[in-house]
Amino acid sequence: MRILIAEDDQVLADGLLRSLRGTGYAVDQVGTGSEADAALAAHEFDLVILDLGLPKLHGLEVLRRMRARGCATPVLILTAADSVEQRVKGLDLGADDFMAKPFSLQELEARVRALTRRGLGTASSVIKHGPLSFDATGRVAYLNDQMIDLSAREISLLEVLLQRAGRLVSKDQLVARLCEWGEEVSNNAIEVYIHRLRKKIEHGPVRIATVRGLGYCLEKIPG
C-alpha cells in the first residue's frame, strides 16, 4: 500500500512519515504543489494526503488536475484553514475526506485505513481469500484462524496479493506498491520475498502461482 504525502511543513511531514511507515505503508513525500502534480502524473498511489496551502501550486489545483486526468485515488485533505468554504471547494473537486490542523495522528491513521478500504471498494478492514485473511487495522494475517508470523515486507506483499486475489500481479506492480522513491528493490529480491511468503502460507488450499515472465497470482487450489 503506497501513500503520497504532499505537505510543506517538514516537521509535520516527518511525523506523518514515521507514523505511516511504522504502520507498514510505503510512503513518499513532496513539499510543493508542482512536485505533487508531477508525482501524481507519473506514479500510482493508493492514497494521497494533500495539504491545501502548498507553495508553487495550491492544493486545490493539484486536486483539480488529478481528477481531470481521471485519477480516482482517494484524497485526504489537510489544511490549517478550518472554513466551510475550503471544505466545500475541496469536496466539490473530488476530495474524499478533510482534516483541519492540528489533528490527532491516531485519528489520521484511522481515516487512512477507512479511505484505503474505500479505494478497494470494501467497508471491511479484513480481506479474505479461502482460509487466508488479512486484518488491515492490526496489520496481521491469519491462516485457518491462526496468526502467521510475517515480516513487515511480507505483510505488505501479502496485502497486495490479497487485494488482487485471482488476478495476475507483475513484479513491476509489486515494486510500485511496496517501495518508496530511492528504494532499490530488484526482481530477484521480489522472488526472495515471494519464496519466504510461500513457505508460511502454502499449508492449505491457497498458493502463490508463478506465471513465468509475467508475475504472480494468489489462487485457491481446487479441492
PDB file of C-alpha atoms in Angstrom:
ATOM      1  CA  MET A   1       0.000   0.000   0.000  1.00  0.00           C
ATOM      2  CA  ARG A   2       1.636   3.216  -1.219  1.00  0.00           C
ATOM      3  CA  ILE A   3       0.805   6.719   0.027  1.00  0.00           C
ATOM      4  CA  LEU A   4       1.863  10.163  -1.192  1.00  0.00           C
ATOM      5  CA  ILE A   5       2.117  12.979   1.367  1.00  0.00           C
ATOM      6  CA  ALA A   6       2.076  16.498  -0.112  1.00  0.00           C
ATOM      7  CA  GLU A   7       2.980  18.740   2.845  1.00  0.00           C
ATOM      8  CA  ASP A   8       5.404  21.691   3.040  1.00  0.00           C
ATOM      9  CA  ASP A   9       5.689  21.731   6.846  1.00  0.00           C
ATOM     10  CA  GLN A  10       8.641  19.346   7.155  1.00  0.00           C
ATOM     11  CA  VAL A  11       8.189  18.783  10.906  1.00  0.00           C
ATOM     12  CA  LEU A  12       4.600  17.659  10.323  1.00  0.00           C
ATOM     13  CA  ALA A  13       5.595  15.675   7.232  1.00  0.00           C
ATOM     14  CA  ASP A  14       8.327  13.842   9.173  1.00  0.00           C
ATOM     15  CA  GLY A  15       5.805  12.922  11.871  1.00  0.00           C
ATOM     16  CA  LEU A  16       3.385  11.555   9.267  1.00  0.00           C
ATOM     17  CA  LEU A  17       6.170   9.628   7.555  1.00  0.00           C
ATOM     18  CA  ARG A  18       7.265   7.968  10.811  1.00  0.00           C
ATOM     19  CA  SER A  19       3.716   7.137  11.812  1.00  0.00           C
ATOM     20  CA  LEU A  20       2.595   5.662   8.489  1.00  0.00           C
ATOM     21  CA  ARG A  21       5.853   3.842   7.750  1.00  0.00           C
ATOM     22  CA  GLY A  22       5.689   2.370  11.241  1.00  0.00           C
ATOM     23  CA  THR A  23       2.261   1.007  10.351  1.00  0.00           C
ATOM     24  CA  GLY A  24       3.703  -0.730   7.298  1.00  0.00           C
ATOM     25  CA  TYR A  25       2.841   1.630   4.440  1.00  0.00           C
ATOM     26  CA  ALA A  26       5.283   2.665   1.712  1.00  0.00           C
ATOM     27  CA  VAL A  27       5.233   6.469   1.875  1.00  0.00           C
ATOM     28  CA  ASP A  28       6.664   9.186  -0.380  1.00  0.00           C
ATOM     29  CA  GLN A  29       6.631  12.915   0.405  1.00  0.00           C
ATOM     30  CA  VAL A  30       6.806  16.134  -1.602  1.00  0.00           C
ATOM     31  CA  GLY A  31       6.841  19.704  -0.348  1.00  0.00           C
ATOM     32  CA  THR A  32       5.347  21.737  -3.203  1.00  0.00           C
ATOM     33  CA  GLY A  33       2.208  21.618  -5.286  1.00  0.00           C
ATOM     34  CA  SER A  34       4.172  21.347  -8.540  1.00  0.00           C
ATOM     35  CA  GLU A  35       6.072  18.325  -7.177  1.00  0.00           C
ATOM     36  CA  ALA A  36       2.796  16.750  -6.080  1.00  0.00           C
ATOM     37  CA  ASP A  37       1.255  17.306  -9.515  1.00  0.00           C
ATOM     38  CA  ALA A  38       4.287  15.761 -11.247  1.00  0.00           C
ATOM     39  CA  ALA A  39       4.350  12.776  -8.874  1.00  0.00           C
ATOM     40  CA  LEU A  40       0.655  12.063  -9.363  1.00  0.00           C
ATOM     41  CA  ALA A  41       1.004  12.297 -13.138  1.00  0.00           C
ATOM     42  CA  ALA A  42       3.926   9.852 -13.185  1.00  0.00           C
ATOM     43  CA  HIS A  43       3.149   7.324 -10.425  1.00  0.00           C
ATOM     44  CA  GLU A  44       0.257   5.346  -8.976  1.00  0.00           C
ATOM     45  CA  PHE A  45      -0.652   5.668  -5.300  1.00  0.00           C
ATOM     46  CA  ASP A  46      -3.297   4.071  -3.105  1.00  0.00           C
ATOM     47  CA  LEU A  47      -3.931   7.293  -1.157  1.00  0.00           C
ATOM     48  CA  VAL A  48      -2.926  10.965  -1.279  1.00  0.00           C
ATOM     49  CA  ILE A  49      -2.637  13.114   1.856  1.00  0.00           C
ATOM     50  CA  LEU A  50      -2.814  16.651   0.453  1.00  0.00           C
ATOM     51  CA  ASP A  51      -2.151  19.942   2.217  1.00  0.00           C
ATOM     52  CA  LEU A  52      -4.069  22.818   0.642  1.00  0.00           C
ATOM     53  CA  GLY A  53      -1.531  25.557   1.403  1.00  0.00           C
ATOM     54  CA  LEU A  54       1.288  24.196  -0.761  1.00  0.00           C
ATOM     55  CA  PRO A  55       3.780  26.596  -2.401  1.00  0.00           C
ATOM     56  CA  LYS A  56       4.092  26.869  -6.216  1.00  0.00           C
ATOM     57  CA  LEU A  57       0.697  25.246  -6.840  1.00  0.00           C
ATOM     58  CA  HIS A  58      -2.307  25.348  -4.491  1.00  0.00           C
ATOM     59  CA  GLY A  59      -3.558  22.035  -3.183  1.00  0.00           C
ATOM     60  CA  LEU A  60      -6.984  22.577  -4.737  1.00  0.00           C
ATOM     61  CA  GLU A  61      -5.372  22.973  -8.161  1.00  0.00           C
ATOM     62  CA  VAL A  62      -3.353  19.786  -7.588  1.00  0.00           C
ATOM     63  CA  LEU A  63      -6.624  18.016  -6.799  1.00  0.00           C
ATOM     64  CA  ARG A  64      -8.409  19.520  -9.813  1.00  0.00           C
ATOM     65  CA  ARG A  65      -5.666  18.400 -12.202  1.00  0.00           C
ATOM     66  CA  MET A  66      -5.562  14.957 -10.614  1.00  0.00           C
ATOM     67  CA  ARG A  67      -9.285  14.387 -11.127  1.00  0.00           C
ATOM     68  CA  ALA A  68      -9.138  15.902 -14.635  1.00  0.00           C
ATOM     69  CA  ARG A  69      -6.631  13.167 -15.557  1.00  0.00           C
ATOM     70  CA  GLY A  70      -9.203  10.599 -14.457  1.00  0.00           C
ATOM     71  CA  CYS A  71      -7.295   9.578 -11.337  1.00  0.00           C
ATOM     72  CA  ALA A  72      -9.740   8.210  -8.737  1.00  0.00           C
ATOM     73  CA  THR A  73      -7.190   7.668  -5.941  1.00  0.00           C
ATOM     74  CA  PRO A  74      -8.700   8.635  -2.556  1.00  0.00           C
ATOM     75  CA  VAL A  75      -7.590  12.051  -1.266  1.00  0.00           C
ATOM     76  CA  LEU A  76      -7.423  13.189   2.354  1.00  0.00           C
ATOM     77  CA  ILE A  77      -7.089  16.979   2.579  1.00  0.00           C
ATOM     78  CA  LEU A  78      -5.103  18.643   5.381  1.00  0.00           C
ATOM     79  CA  THR A  79      -5.373  22.366   5.993  1.00  0.00           C
ATOM     80  CA  ALA A  80      -4.902  24.982   8.675  1.00  0.00           C
ATOM     81  CA  ALA A  81      -7.959  26.755   7.299  1.00  0.00           C
ATOM     82  CA  ASP A  82     -10.925  25.148   9.061  1.00  0.00           C
ATOM     83  CA  SER A  83     -13.502  27.036   6.992  1.00  0.00           C
ATOM     84  CA  VAL A  84     -16.699  25.804   5.417  1.00  0.00           C
ATOM     85  CA  GLU A  85     -15.635  27.383   2.106  1.00  0.00           C
ATOM     86  CA  GLN A  86     -12.383  25.386   1.957  1.00  0.00           C
ATOM     87  CA  ARG A  87     -14.203  22.163   2.816  1.00  0.00           C
ATOM     88  CA  VAL A  88     -16.866  22.746   0.170  1.00  0.00           C
ATOM     89  CA  LYS A  89     -14.318  23.576  -2.544  1.00  0.00           C
ATOM     90  CA  GLY A  90     -12.222  20.515  -1.722  1.00  0.00           C
ATOM     91  CA  LEU A  91     -15.161  18.134  -1.617  1.00  0.00           C
ATOM     92  CA  ASP A  92     -16.648  19.574  -4.813  1.00  0.00           C
ATOM     93  CA  LEU A  93     -13.333  18.990  -6.589  1.00  0.00           C
ATOM     94  CA  GLY A  94     -13.332  15.331  -5.542  1.00  0.00           C
ATOM     95  CA  ALA A  95     -11.658  15.098  -2.133  1.00  0.00           C
ATOM     96  CA  ASP A  96     -12.774  12.109  -0.064  1.00  0.00           C
ATOM     97  CA  ASP A  97     -12.095  13.386   3.447  1.00  0.00           C
ATOM     98  CA  PHE A  98     -10.919  16.507   5.259  1.00  0.00           C
ATOM     99  CA  MET A  99      -8.890  17.126   8.429  1.00  0.00           C
ATOM    100  CA  ALA A 100      -8.096  20.512   9.975  1.00  0.00           C
ATOM    101  CA  LYS A 101      -4.750  21.107  11.698  1.00  0.00           C
ATOM    102  CA  PRO A 102      -3.891  20.390  14.424  1.00  0.00           C
ATOM    103  CA  PHE A 103      -5.119  16.800  14.394  1.00  0.00           C
ATOM    104  CA  SER A 104      -4.559  13.515  16.205  1.00  0.00           C
ATOM    105  CA  LEU A 105      -2.216  11.057  14.476  1.00  0.00           C
ATOM    106  CA  GLN A 106      -4.392   8.243  15.785  1.00  0.00           C
ATOM    107  CA  GLU A 107      -7.441   9.735  14.071  1.00  0.00           C
ATOM    108  CA  LEU A 108      -5.491  10.336  10.862  1.00  0.00           C
ATOM    109  CA  GLU A 109      -4.349   6.697  10.807  1.00  0.00           C
ATOM    110  CA  ALA A 110      -7.974   5.579  11.242  1.00  0.00           C
ATOM    111  CA  ARG A 111      -9.079   7.815   8.357  1.00  0.00           C
ATOM    112  CA  VAL A 112      -6.237   6.461   6.208  1.00  0.00           C
ATOM    113  CA  ARG A 113      -7.449   2.909   6.859  1.00  0.00           C
ATOM    114  CA  ALA A 114     -11.034   3.878   6.024  1.00  0.00           C
ATOM    115  CA  LEU A 115     -10.050   5.618   2.783  1.00  0.00           C
ATOM    116  CA  THR A 116      -7.835   2.782   1.583  1.00  0.00           C
ATOM    117  CA  ARG A 117     -10.724   0.371   2.206  1.00  0.00           C
ATOM    118  CA  ARG A 118     -12.992   2.682   0.223  1.00  0.00           C
ATOM    119  CA  GLY A 119     -10.460   2.742  -2.591  1.00  0.00           C
ATOM    120  CA  LEU A 120     -10.659  -1.054  -2.730  1.00  0.00           C
ATOM    121  CA  GLY A 121     -14.455  -0.964  -2.742  1.00  0.00           C
ATOM    122  CA  THR A 122     -14.935  -2.614   0.649  1.00  0.00           C
ATOM    123  CA  ALA A 123     -16.219  -1.470   4.037  1.00  0.00           C
ATOM    124  CA  SER A 124     -14.394  -4.185   5.971  1.00  0.00           C
ATOM    125  CA  SER A 125     -10.836  -3.920   7.251  1.00  0.00           C
ATOM    126  CA  VAL A 126     -10.415  -7.692   6.779  1.00  0.00           C
ATOM    127  CA  ILE A 127      -9.530  -9.146   3.370  1.00  0.00           C
ATOM    128  CA  LYS A 128     -10.236 -12.872   2.975  1.00  0.00           C
ATOM    129  CA  HIS A 129      -9.300 -15.494   0.407  1.00  0.00           C
ATOM    130  CA  GLY A 130     -10.242 -19.011   1.422  1.00  0.00           C
ATOM    131  CA  PRO A 131      -8.636 -19.788   4.807  1.00  0.00           C
ATOM    132  CA  LEU A 132      -6.269 -16.820   4.421  1.00  0.00           C
ATOM    133  CA  SER A 133      -7.188 -13.420   5.869  1.00  0.00           C
ATOM    134  CA  PHE A 134      -5.512 -10.084   6.488  1.00  0.00           C
ATOM    135  CA  ASP A 135      -6.585  -7.521   9.083  1.00  0.00           C
ATOM    136  CA  ALA A 136      -5.568  -4.112   7.709  1.00  0.00           C
ATOM    137  CA  THR A 137      -6.211  -2.398  11.052  1.00  0.00           C
ATOM    138  CA  GLY A 138      -3.874  -4.582  13.086  1.00  0.00           C
ATOM    139  CA  ARG A 139      -1.619  -5.379  10.086  1.00  0.00           C
ATOM    140  CA  VAL A 140      -1.740  -9.099  10.892  1.00  0.00           C
ATOM    141  CA  ALA A 141      -2.511 -12.157   8.752  1.00  0.00           C
ATOM    142  CA  TYR A 142      -4.211 -15.419   9.639  1.00  0.00           C
ATOM    143  CA  LEU A 143      -4.273 -18.879   8.084  1.00  0.00           C
ATOM    144  CA  ASN A 144      -7.075 -21.121   9.344  1.00  0.00           C
ATOM    145  CA  ASP A 145      -7.636 -18.561  12.150  1.00  0.00           C
ATOM    146  CA  GLN A 146      -4.022 -18.925  13.310  1.00  0.00           C
ATOM    147  CA  MET A 147      -1.846 -15.805  13.204  1.00  0.00           C
ATOM    148  CA  ILE A 148       1.101 -16.061  10.790  1.00  0.00           C
ATOM    149  CA  ASP A 149       4.491 -14.664  11.790  1.00  0.00           C
ATOM    150  CA  LEU A 150       5.372 -12.343   8.910  1.00  0.00           C
ATOM    151  CA  SER A 151       7.913  -9.567   8.451  1.00  0.00           C
ATOM    152  CA  ALA A 152       6.722  -6.065   7.541  1.00  0.00           C
ATOM    153  CA  ARG A 153       7.721  -6.619   3.900  1.00  0.00           C
ATOM    154  CA  GLU A 154       5.943  -9.989   3.782  1.00  0.00           C
ATOM    155  CA  ILE A 155       2.799  -8.409   5.271  1.00  0.00           C
ATOM    156  CA  SER A 156       2.806  -5.690   2.602  1.00  0.00           C
ATOM    157  CA  LEU A 157       3.382  -8.256  -0.149  1.00  0.00           C
ATOM    158  CA  LEU A 158       0.540 -10.448   1.085  1.00  0.00           C
ATOM    159  CA  GLU A 159      -1.762  -7.413   1.283  1.00  0.00           C
ATOM    160  CA  VAL A 160      -1.126  -6.563  -2.386  1.00  0.00           C
ATOM    161  CA  LEU A 161      -1.699 -10.173  -3.494  1.00  0.00           C
ATOM    162  CA  LEU A 162      -4.895 -10.480  -1.436  1.00  0.00           C
ATOM    163  CA  GLN A 163      -6.269  -7.223  -2.836  1.00  0.00           C
ATOM    164  CA  ARG A 164      -5.832  -8.744  -6.294  1.00  0.00           C
ATOM    165  CA  ALA A 165      -6.550 -12.399  -5.450  1.00  0.00           C
ATOM    166  CA  GLY A 166      -7.219 -14.445  -8.562  1.00  0.00           C
ATOM    167  CA  ARG A 167      -5.554 -11.836 -10.777  1.00  0.00           C
ATOM    168  CA  LEU A 168      -2.049 -11.592 -12.148  1.00  0.00           C
ATOM    169  CA  VAL A 169       0.287  -9.144 -10.384  1.00  0.00           C
ATOM    170  CA  SER A 170       3.526  -8.328 -12.208  1.00  0.00           C
ATOM    171  CA  LYS A 171       6.860  -7.794 -10.481  1.00  0.00           C
ATOM    172  CA  ASP A 172       6.806  -4.165 -11.600  1.00  0.00           C
ATOM    173  CA  GLN A 173       3.396  -3.707  -9.952  1.00  0.00           C
ATOM    174  CA  LEU A 174       4.711  -5.231  -6.726  1.00  0.00           C
ATOM    175  CA  VAL A 175       7.722  -2.913  -6.717  1.00  0.00           C
ATOM    176  CA  ALA A 176       5.463   0.101  -7.364  1.00  0.00           C
ATOM    177  CA  ARG A 177       3.175  -0.801  -4.451  1.00  0.00           C
ATOM    178  CA  LEU A 178       5.845  -1.889  -1.962  1.00  0.00           C
ATOM    179  CA  CYS A 179       8.688   0.544  -2.496  1.00  0.00           C
ATOM    180  CA  GLU A 180       9.304   4.224  -1.902  1.00  0.00           C
ATOM    181  CA  TRP A 181      11.325   6.551  -4.131  1.00  0.00           C
ATOM    182  CA  GLY A 182      15.029   5.840  -3.904  1.00  0.00           C
ATOM    183  CA  GLU A 183      14.474   2.364  -2.503  1.00  0.00           C
ATOM    184  CA  GLU A 184      16.222  -0.173  -4.687  1.00  0.00           C
ATOM    185  CA  VAL A 185      14.379  -3.486  -4.869  1.00  0.00           C
ATOM    186  CA  SER A 186      15.371  -5.843  -7.670  1.00  0.00           C
ATOM    187  CA  ASN A 187      13.269  -8.535  -9.305  1.00  0.00           C
ATOM    188  CA  ASN A 188      15.473 -11.072  -7.536  1.00  0.00           C
ATOM    189  CA  ALA A 189      14.552  -9.533  -4.188  1.00  0.00           C
ATOM    190  CA  ILE A 190      10.843  -9.834  -5.056  1.00  0.00           C
ATOM    191  CA  GLU A 191      11.424 -13.525  -5.820  1.00  0.00           C
ATOM    192  CA  VAL A 192      13.052 -13.962  -2.401  1.00  0.00           C
ATOM    193  CA  TYR A 193      10.090 -12.308  -0.634  1.00  0.00           C
ATOM    194  CA  ILE A 194       7.652 -14.485  -2.609  1.00  0.00           C
ATOM    195  CA  HIS A 195       9.626 -17.613  -1.672  1.00  0.00           C
ATOM    196  CA  ARG A 196       9.573 -16.726   2.041  1.00  0.00           C
ATOM    197  CA  LEU A 197       5.868 -15.927   1.951  1.00  0.00           C
ATOM    198  CA  ARG A 198       5.073 -19.184   0.181  1.00  0.00           C
ATOM    199  CA  LYS A 199       6.761 -21.183   2.934  1.00  0.00           C
ATOM    200  CA  LYS A 200       4.497 -19.550   5.508  1.00  0.00           C
ATOM    201  CA  ILE A 201       1.099 -19.629   3.797  1.00  0.00           C
ATOM    202  CA  GLU A 202       1.069 -22.645   1.487  1.00  0.00           C
ATOM    203  CA  HIS A 203      -0.172 -25.105   4.093  1.00  0.00           C
ATOM    204  CA  GLY A 204      -3.744 -25.221   2.867  1.00  0.00           C
ATOM    205  CA  PRO A 205      -5.864 -24.724  -0.243  1.00  0.00           C
ATOM    206  CA  VAL A 206      -4.117 -21.493  -1.306  1.00  0.00           C
ATOM    207  CA  ARG A 207      -0.933 -20.903  -3.241  1.00  0.00           C
ATOM    208  CA  ILE A 208       1.052 -18.187  -4.964  1.00  0.00           C
ATOM    209  CA  ALA A 209       1.251 -19.313  -8.567  1.00  0.00           C
ATOM    210  CA  THR A 210       4.095 -18.095 -10.777  1.00  0.00           C
ATOM    211  CA  VAL A 211       3.271 -17.115 -14.350  1.00  0.00           C
ATOM    212  CA  ARG A 212       6.741 -17.268 -15.845  1.00  0.00           C
ATOM    213  CA  GLY A 213       7.929 -13.953 -17.190  1.00  0.00           C
ATOM    214  CA  LEU A 214       4.715 -12.191 -16.157  1.00  0.00           C
ATOM    215  CA  GLY A 215       4.258 -12.270 -12.370  1.00  0.00           C
ATOM    216  CA  TYR A 216       2.298 -13.943  -9.585  1.00  0.00           C
ATOM    217  CA  CYS A 217      -1.261 -14.844  -8.720  1.00  0.00           C
ATOM    218  CA  LEU A 218      -2.727 -15.756  -5.335  1.00  0.00           C
ATOM    219  CA  GLU A 219      -5.198 -18.540  -6.009  1.00  0.00           C
ATOM    220  CA  LYS A 220      -7.193 -21.292  -4.388  1.00  0.00           C
ATOM    221  CA  ILE A 221      -6.197 -24.884  -5.095  1.00  0.00           C
ATOM    222  CA  PRO A 222      -9.141 -26.855  -6.482  1.00  0.00           C
ATOM    223  CA  GLY A 223     -10.283 -29.459  -3.961  1.00  0.00           C
TER     224      GLY A 223
END
